[in-house]
PDB file of C-alpha atoms in Angstrom:
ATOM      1  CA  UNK A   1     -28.373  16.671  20.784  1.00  0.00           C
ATOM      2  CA  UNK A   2     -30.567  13.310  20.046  1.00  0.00           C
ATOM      3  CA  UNK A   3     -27.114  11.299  21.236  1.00  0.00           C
ATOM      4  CA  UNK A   4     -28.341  13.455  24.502  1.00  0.00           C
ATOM      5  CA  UNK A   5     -31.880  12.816  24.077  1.00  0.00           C
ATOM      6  CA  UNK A   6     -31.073   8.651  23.421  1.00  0.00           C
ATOM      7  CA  UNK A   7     -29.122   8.579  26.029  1.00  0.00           C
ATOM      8  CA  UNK A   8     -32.478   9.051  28.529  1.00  0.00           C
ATOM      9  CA  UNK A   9     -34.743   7.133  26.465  1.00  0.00           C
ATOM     10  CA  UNK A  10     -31.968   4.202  26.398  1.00  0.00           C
ATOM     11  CA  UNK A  11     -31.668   4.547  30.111  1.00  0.00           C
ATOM     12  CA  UNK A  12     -35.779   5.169  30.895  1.00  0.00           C
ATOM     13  CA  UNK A  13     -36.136   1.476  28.819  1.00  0.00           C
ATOM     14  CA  UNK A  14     -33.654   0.073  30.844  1.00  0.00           C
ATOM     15  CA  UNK A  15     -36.655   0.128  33.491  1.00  0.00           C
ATOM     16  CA  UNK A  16     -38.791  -1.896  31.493  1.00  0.00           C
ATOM     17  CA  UNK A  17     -36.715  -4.863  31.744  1.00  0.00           C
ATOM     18  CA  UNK A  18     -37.042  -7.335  35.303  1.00  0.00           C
ATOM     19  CA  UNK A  19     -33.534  -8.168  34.954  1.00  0.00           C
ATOM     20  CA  UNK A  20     -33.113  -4.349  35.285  1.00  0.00           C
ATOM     21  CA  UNK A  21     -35.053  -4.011  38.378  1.00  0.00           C
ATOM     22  CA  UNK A  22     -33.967  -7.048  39.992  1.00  0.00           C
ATOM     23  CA  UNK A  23     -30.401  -5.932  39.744  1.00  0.00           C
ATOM     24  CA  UNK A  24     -30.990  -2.580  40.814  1.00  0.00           C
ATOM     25  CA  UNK A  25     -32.412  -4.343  44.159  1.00  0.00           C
ATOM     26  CA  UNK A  26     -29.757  -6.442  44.706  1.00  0.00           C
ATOM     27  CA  UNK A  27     -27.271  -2.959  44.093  1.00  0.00           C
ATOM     28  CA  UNK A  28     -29.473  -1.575  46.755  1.00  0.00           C
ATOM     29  CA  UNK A  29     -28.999  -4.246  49.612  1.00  0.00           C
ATOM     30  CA  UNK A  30     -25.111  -4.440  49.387  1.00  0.00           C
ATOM     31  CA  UNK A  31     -25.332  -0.183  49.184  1.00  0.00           C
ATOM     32  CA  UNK A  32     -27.340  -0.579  52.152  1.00  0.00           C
ATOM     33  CA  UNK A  33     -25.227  -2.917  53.845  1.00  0.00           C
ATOM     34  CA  UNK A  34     -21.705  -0.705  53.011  1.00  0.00           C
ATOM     35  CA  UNK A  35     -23.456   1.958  54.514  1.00  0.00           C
ATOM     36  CA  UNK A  36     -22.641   0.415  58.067  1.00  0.00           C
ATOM     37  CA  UNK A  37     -18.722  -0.135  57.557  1.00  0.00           C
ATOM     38  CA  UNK A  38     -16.605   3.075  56.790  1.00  0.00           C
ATOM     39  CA  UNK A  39     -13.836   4.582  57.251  1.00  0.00           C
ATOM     40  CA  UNK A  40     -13.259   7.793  59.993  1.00  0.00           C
ATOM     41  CA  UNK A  41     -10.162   9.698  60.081  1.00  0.00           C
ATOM     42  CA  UNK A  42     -11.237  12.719  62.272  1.00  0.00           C
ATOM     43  CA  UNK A  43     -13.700  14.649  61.858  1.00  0.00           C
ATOM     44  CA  UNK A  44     -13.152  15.747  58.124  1.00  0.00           C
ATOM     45  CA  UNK A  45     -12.348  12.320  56.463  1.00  0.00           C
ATOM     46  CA  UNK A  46     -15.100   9.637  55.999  1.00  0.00           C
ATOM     47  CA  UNK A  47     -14.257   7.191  53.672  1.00  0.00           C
ATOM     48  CA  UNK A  48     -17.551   5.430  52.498  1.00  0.00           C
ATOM     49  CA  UNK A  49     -18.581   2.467  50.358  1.00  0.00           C
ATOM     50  CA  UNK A  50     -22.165   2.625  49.719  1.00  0.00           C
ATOM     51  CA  UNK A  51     -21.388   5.174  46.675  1.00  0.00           C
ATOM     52  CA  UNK A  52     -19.863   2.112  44.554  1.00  0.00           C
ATOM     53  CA  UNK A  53     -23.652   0.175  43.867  1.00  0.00           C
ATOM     54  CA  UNK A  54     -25.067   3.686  42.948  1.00  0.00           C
ATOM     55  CA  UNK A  55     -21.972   4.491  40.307  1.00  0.00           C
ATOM     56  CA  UNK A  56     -22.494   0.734  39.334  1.00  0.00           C
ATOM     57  CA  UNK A  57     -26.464   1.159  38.383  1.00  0.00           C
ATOM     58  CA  UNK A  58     -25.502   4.704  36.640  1.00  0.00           C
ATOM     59  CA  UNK A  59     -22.734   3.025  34.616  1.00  0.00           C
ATOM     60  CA  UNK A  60     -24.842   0.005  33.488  1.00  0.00           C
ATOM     61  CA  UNK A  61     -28.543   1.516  32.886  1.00  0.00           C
ATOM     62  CA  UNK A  62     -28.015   5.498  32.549  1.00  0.00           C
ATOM     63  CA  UNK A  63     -29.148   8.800  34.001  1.00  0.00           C
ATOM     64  CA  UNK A  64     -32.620   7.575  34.202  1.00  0.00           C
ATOM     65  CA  UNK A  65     -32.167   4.298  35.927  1.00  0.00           C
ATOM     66  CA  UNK A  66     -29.690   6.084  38.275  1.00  0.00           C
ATOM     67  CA  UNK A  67     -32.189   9.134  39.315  1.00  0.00           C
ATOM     68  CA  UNK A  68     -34.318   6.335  40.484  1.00  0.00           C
ATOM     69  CA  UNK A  69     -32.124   4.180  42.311  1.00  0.00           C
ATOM     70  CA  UNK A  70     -30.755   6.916  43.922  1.00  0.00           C
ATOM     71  CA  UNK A  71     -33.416   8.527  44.709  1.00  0.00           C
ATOM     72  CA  UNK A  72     -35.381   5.442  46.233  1.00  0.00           C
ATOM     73  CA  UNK A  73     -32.278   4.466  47.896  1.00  0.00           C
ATOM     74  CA  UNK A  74     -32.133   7.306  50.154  1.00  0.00           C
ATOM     75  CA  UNK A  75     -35.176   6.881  51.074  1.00  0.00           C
ATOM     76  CA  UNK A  76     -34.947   3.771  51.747  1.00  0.00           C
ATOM     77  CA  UNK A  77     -31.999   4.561  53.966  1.00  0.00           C
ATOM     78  CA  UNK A  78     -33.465   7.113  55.890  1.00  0.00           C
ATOM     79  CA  UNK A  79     -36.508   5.142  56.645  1.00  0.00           C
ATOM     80  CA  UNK A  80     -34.207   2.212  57.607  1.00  0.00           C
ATOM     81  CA  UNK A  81     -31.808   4.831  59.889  1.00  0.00           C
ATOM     82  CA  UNK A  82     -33.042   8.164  59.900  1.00  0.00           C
ATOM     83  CA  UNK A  83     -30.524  11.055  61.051  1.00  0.00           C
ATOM     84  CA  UNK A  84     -32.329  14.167  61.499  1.00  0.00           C
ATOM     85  CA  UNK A  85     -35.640  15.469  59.871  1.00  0.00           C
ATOM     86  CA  UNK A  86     -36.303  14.184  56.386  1.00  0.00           C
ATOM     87  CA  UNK A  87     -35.631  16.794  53.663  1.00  0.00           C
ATOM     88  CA  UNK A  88     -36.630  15.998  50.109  1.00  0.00           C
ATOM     89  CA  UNK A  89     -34.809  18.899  48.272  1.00  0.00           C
ATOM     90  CA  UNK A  90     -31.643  16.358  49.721  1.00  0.00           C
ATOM     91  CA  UNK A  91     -33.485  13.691  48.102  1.00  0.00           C
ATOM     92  CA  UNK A  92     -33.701  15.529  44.834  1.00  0.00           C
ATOM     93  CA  UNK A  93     -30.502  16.481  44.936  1.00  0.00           C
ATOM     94  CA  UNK A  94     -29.095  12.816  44.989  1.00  0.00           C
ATOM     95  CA  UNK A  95     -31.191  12.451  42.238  1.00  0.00           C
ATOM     96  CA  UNK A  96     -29.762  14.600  40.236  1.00  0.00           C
ATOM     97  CA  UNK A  97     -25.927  13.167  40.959  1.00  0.00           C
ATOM     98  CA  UNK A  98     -27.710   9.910  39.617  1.00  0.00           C
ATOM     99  CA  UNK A  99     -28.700  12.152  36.288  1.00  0.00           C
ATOM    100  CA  UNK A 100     -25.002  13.574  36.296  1.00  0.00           C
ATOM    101  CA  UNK A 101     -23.101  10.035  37.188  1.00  0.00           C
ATOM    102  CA  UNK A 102     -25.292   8.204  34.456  1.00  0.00           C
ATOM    103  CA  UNK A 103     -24.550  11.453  31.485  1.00  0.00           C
ATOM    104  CA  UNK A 104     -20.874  10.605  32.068  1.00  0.00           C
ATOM    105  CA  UNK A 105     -20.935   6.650  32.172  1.00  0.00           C
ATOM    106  CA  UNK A 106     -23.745   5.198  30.446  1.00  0.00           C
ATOM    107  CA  UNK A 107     -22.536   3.138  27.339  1.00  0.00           C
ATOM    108  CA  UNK A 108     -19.270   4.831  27.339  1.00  0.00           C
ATOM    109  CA  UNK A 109     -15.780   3.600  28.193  1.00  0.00           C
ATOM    110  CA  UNK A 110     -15.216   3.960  31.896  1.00  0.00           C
ATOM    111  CA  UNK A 111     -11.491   5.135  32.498  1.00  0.00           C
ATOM    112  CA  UNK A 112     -10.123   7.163  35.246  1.00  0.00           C
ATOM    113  CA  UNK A 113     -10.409  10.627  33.430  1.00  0.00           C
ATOM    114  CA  UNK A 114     -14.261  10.089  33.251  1.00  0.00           C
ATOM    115  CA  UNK A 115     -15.042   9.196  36.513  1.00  0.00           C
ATOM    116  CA  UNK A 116     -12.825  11.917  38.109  1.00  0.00           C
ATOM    117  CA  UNK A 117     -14.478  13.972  35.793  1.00  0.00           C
ATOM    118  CA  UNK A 118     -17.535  12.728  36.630  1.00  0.00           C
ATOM    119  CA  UNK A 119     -16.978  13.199  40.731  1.00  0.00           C
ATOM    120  CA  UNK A 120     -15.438  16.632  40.069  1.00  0.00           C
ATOM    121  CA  UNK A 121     -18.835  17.817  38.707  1.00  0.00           C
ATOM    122  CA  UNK A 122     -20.983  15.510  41.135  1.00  0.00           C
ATOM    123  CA  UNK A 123     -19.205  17.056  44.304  1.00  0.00           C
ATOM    124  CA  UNK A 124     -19.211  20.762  42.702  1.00  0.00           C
ATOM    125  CA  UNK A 125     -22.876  21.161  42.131  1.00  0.00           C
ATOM    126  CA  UNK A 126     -24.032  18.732  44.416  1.00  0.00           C
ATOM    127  CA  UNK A 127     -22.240  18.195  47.375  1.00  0.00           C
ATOM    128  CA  UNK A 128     -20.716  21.586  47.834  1.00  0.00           C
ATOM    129  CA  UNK A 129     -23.412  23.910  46.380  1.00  0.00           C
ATOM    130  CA  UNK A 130     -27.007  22.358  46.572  1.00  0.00           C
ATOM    131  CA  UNK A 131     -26.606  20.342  49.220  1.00  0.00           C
ATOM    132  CA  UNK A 132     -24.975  23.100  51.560  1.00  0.00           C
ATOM    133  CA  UNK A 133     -28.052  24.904  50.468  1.00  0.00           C
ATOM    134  CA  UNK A 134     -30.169  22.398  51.688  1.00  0.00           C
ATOM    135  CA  UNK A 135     -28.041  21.852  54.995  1.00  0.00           C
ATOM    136  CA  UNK A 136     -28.265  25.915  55.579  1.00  0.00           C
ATOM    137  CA  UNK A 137     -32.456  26.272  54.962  1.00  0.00           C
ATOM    138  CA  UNK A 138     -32.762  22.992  57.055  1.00  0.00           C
ATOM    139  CA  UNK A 139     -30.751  23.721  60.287  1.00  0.00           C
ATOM    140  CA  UNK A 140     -30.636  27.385  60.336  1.00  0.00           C
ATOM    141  CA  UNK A 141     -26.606  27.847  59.635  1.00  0.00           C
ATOM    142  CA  UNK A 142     -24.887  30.639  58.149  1.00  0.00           C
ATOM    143  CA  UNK A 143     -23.857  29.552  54.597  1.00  0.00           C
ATOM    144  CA  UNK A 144     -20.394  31.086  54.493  1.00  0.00           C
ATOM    145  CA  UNK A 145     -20.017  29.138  58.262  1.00  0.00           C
ATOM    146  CA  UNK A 146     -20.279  25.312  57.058  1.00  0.00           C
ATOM    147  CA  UNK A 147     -19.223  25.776  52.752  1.00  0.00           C
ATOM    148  CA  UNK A 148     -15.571  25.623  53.196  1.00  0.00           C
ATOM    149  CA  UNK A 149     -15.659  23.095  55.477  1.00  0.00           C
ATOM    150  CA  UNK A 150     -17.556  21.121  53.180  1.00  0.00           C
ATOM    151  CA  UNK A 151     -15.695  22.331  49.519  1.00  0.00           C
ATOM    152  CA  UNK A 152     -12.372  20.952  51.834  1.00  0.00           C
ATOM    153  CA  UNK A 153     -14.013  17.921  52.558  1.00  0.00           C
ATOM    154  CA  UNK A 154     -15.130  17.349  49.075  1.00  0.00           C
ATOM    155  CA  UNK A 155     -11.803  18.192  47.288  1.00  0.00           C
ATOM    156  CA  UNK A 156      -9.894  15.842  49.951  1.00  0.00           C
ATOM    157  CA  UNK A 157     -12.241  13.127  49.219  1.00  0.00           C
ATOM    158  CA  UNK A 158     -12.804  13.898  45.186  1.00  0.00           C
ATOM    159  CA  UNK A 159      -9.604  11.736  43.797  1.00  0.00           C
ATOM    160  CA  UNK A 160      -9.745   8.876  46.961  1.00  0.00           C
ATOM    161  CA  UNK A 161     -13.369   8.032  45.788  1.00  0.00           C
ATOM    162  CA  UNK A 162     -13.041   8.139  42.077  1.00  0.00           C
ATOM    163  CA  UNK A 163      -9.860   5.571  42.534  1.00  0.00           C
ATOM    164  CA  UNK A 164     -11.828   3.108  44.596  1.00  0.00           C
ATOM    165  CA  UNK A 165     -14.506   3.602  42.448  1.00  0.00           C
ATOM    166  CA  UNK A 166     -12.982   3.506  39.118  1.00  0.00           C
ATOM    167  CA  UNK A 167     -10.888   0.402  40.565  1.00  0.00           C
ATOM    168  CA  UNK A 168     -13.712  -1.782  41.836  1.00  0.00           C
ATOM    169  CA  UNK A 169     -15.677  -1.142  38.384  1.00  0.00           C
ATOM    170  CA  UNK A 170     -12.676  -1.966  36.714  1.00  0.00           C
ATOM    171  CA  UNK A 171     -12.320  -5.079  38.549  1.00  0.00           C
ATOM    172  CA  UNK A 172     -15.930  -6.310  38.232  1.00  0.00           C
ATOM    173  CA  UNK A 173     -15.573  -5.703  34.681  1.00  0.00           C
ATOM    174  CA  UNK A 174     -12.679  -7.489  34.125  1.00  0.00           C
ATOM    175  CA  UNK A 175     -13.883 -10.332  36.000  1.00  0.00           C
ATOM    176  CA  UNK A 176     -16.945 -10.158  32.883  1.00  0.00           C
ATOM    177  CA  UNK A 177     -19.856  -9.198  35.480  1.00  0.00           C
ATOM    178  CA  UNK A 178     -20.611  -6.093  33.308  1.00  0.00           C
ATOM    179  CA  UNK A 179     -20.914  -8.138  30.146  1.00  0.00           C
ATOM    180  CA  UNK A 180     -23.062 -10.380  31.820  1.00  0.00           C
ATOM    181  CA  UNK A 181     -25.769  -7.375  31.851  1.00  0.00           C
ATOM    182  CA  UNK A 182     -24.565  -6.608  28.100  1.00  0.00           C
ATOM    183  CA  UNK A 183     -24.913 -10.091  26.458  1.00  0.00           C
ATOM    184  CA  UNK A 184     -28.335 -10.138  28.056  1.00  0.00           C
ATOM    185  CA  UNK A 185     -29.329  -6.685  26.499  1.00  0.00           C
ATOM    186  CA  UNK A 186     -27.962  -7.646  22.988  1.00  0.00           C
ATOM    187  CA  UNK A 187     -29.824 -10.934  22.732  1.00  0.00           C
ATOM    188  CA  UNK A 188     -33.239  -9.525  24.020  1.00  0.00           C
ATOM    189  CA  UNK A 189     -32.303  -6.528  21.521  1.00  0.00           C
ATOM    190  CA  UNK A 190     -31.008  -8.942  18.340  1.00  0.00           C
TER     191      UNK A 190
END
C-alpha cells in the first residue's frame, strides 16, 4: 500500500519541477499536432497518434502528472476543434486513463506485457464502459445500440496501439531521451 501511496506523491512532485511542465507542453503540441494525421480504414478502424505524448508523460512523471496532462489536453483540443457539445464527465474520464496509464508505467520497466496490460484495462473501463456511458446520457442513444460497436472497435484496436506505442517508447528510450529526464531527476534529487 505506501508503494501505492508513493507512487502519487512521486508523480504529484513531478509537478513542482519547470523541467516537468515545460516538457509536458512540448508533449502537448506534437499530441496536438498528431491529432490531424491518422489513419481511416472504414468506418470501424481509426488508427491515431496523438495517444503516444499522453502514454509518454504517464510513463515519465506518473498517474498524477498524467491526470493533468490529459485532462488539460482535451480541453485544449476541444477548444482548439470542438466536435459536438462539450461534456466534462468525457473529460474526467480521460483523466482517469491518465491515473490508470501512469499506475502501470511510472518508474517501472516498460515491456510489451505492461502496456498491453495497461491498454486492456484503459479500453475496458474507459473506452468501452464510461465513455459509452457518457456517449448514451449525451446524445440520447440506446446503450445496448452503440456498446458492441464500440467493445469491437476497442478490441480491434487494443494490440495495434499498444505495439506502436510500446515501439515508439522503446525507440525513444533507446535513443537515451528517457534518461535525459532521469539524469536530471537524480542530480536535482542527489
Amino acid at each position: 500500500m505506501k508503494k501505492f501511496v508513493t507512487l502519487f506523491t512521486d508523480s504529484a512532485r513531478e509537478l513542482k519541477s519547470v523541467r516537468t511542465i515545460t516538457t509536458m507542453a512540448m508533449l502537448a503540441a506534437v499530441a496536438v499536432i498528431l491529432g490531424y494525421f491518422s489513419i481511416e480504414y472504414g468506418q470501424l478502424i481509426r488508427i491515431g497518434f496523438s495517444g503516444i505524448p499522453n502514454g509518454i508523460v504517464d510513463y515519465l512523471f506518473g498517474p498524477v502528472a498524467g491526470a493533468v496532462f490529459h485532462g488539460a489536453l482535451d480541453i485544449i483540443k476541444y477548444l482548439m476543434k470542438p466536435t459536438g457539445p462539450f461534456c466534462p464527465q468525457l473529460t474526467l474520464v480521460v483523466m482517469l486513463a491518465g491515473v490508470l496509464y501512469g499506475c502501470f508505467f511510472y518508474k517501472k520497466k516498460l515491456t510489451i506485457w505492461r502496456v498491453l496490460a495497461a491498454k486492456f484495462v484503459v479500453m475496458l473501463i474507459c473506452n468501452v464502459i464510461l465513455n459509452t456511458l457518457c456517449l448514451q446520457v449525451l446524445y440520447g442513444q440506446a446503450l445496448m445500440a452503440i456498446l458492441p460497436m464500440r467493445a469491437l472497435k476497442n478490441l480491434i484496436m487494443w494490440p495495434v496501439d499498444s505495439i506502436i506505442f510500446f515501439g515508439i517508447a522503446k525507440a525513444l528510450e533507446q535513443i537515451g531521451l528517457f534518461r535525459t529526464f532521469r539524469k536530471q531527476e537524480l542530480v536535482k534529487n542527489a
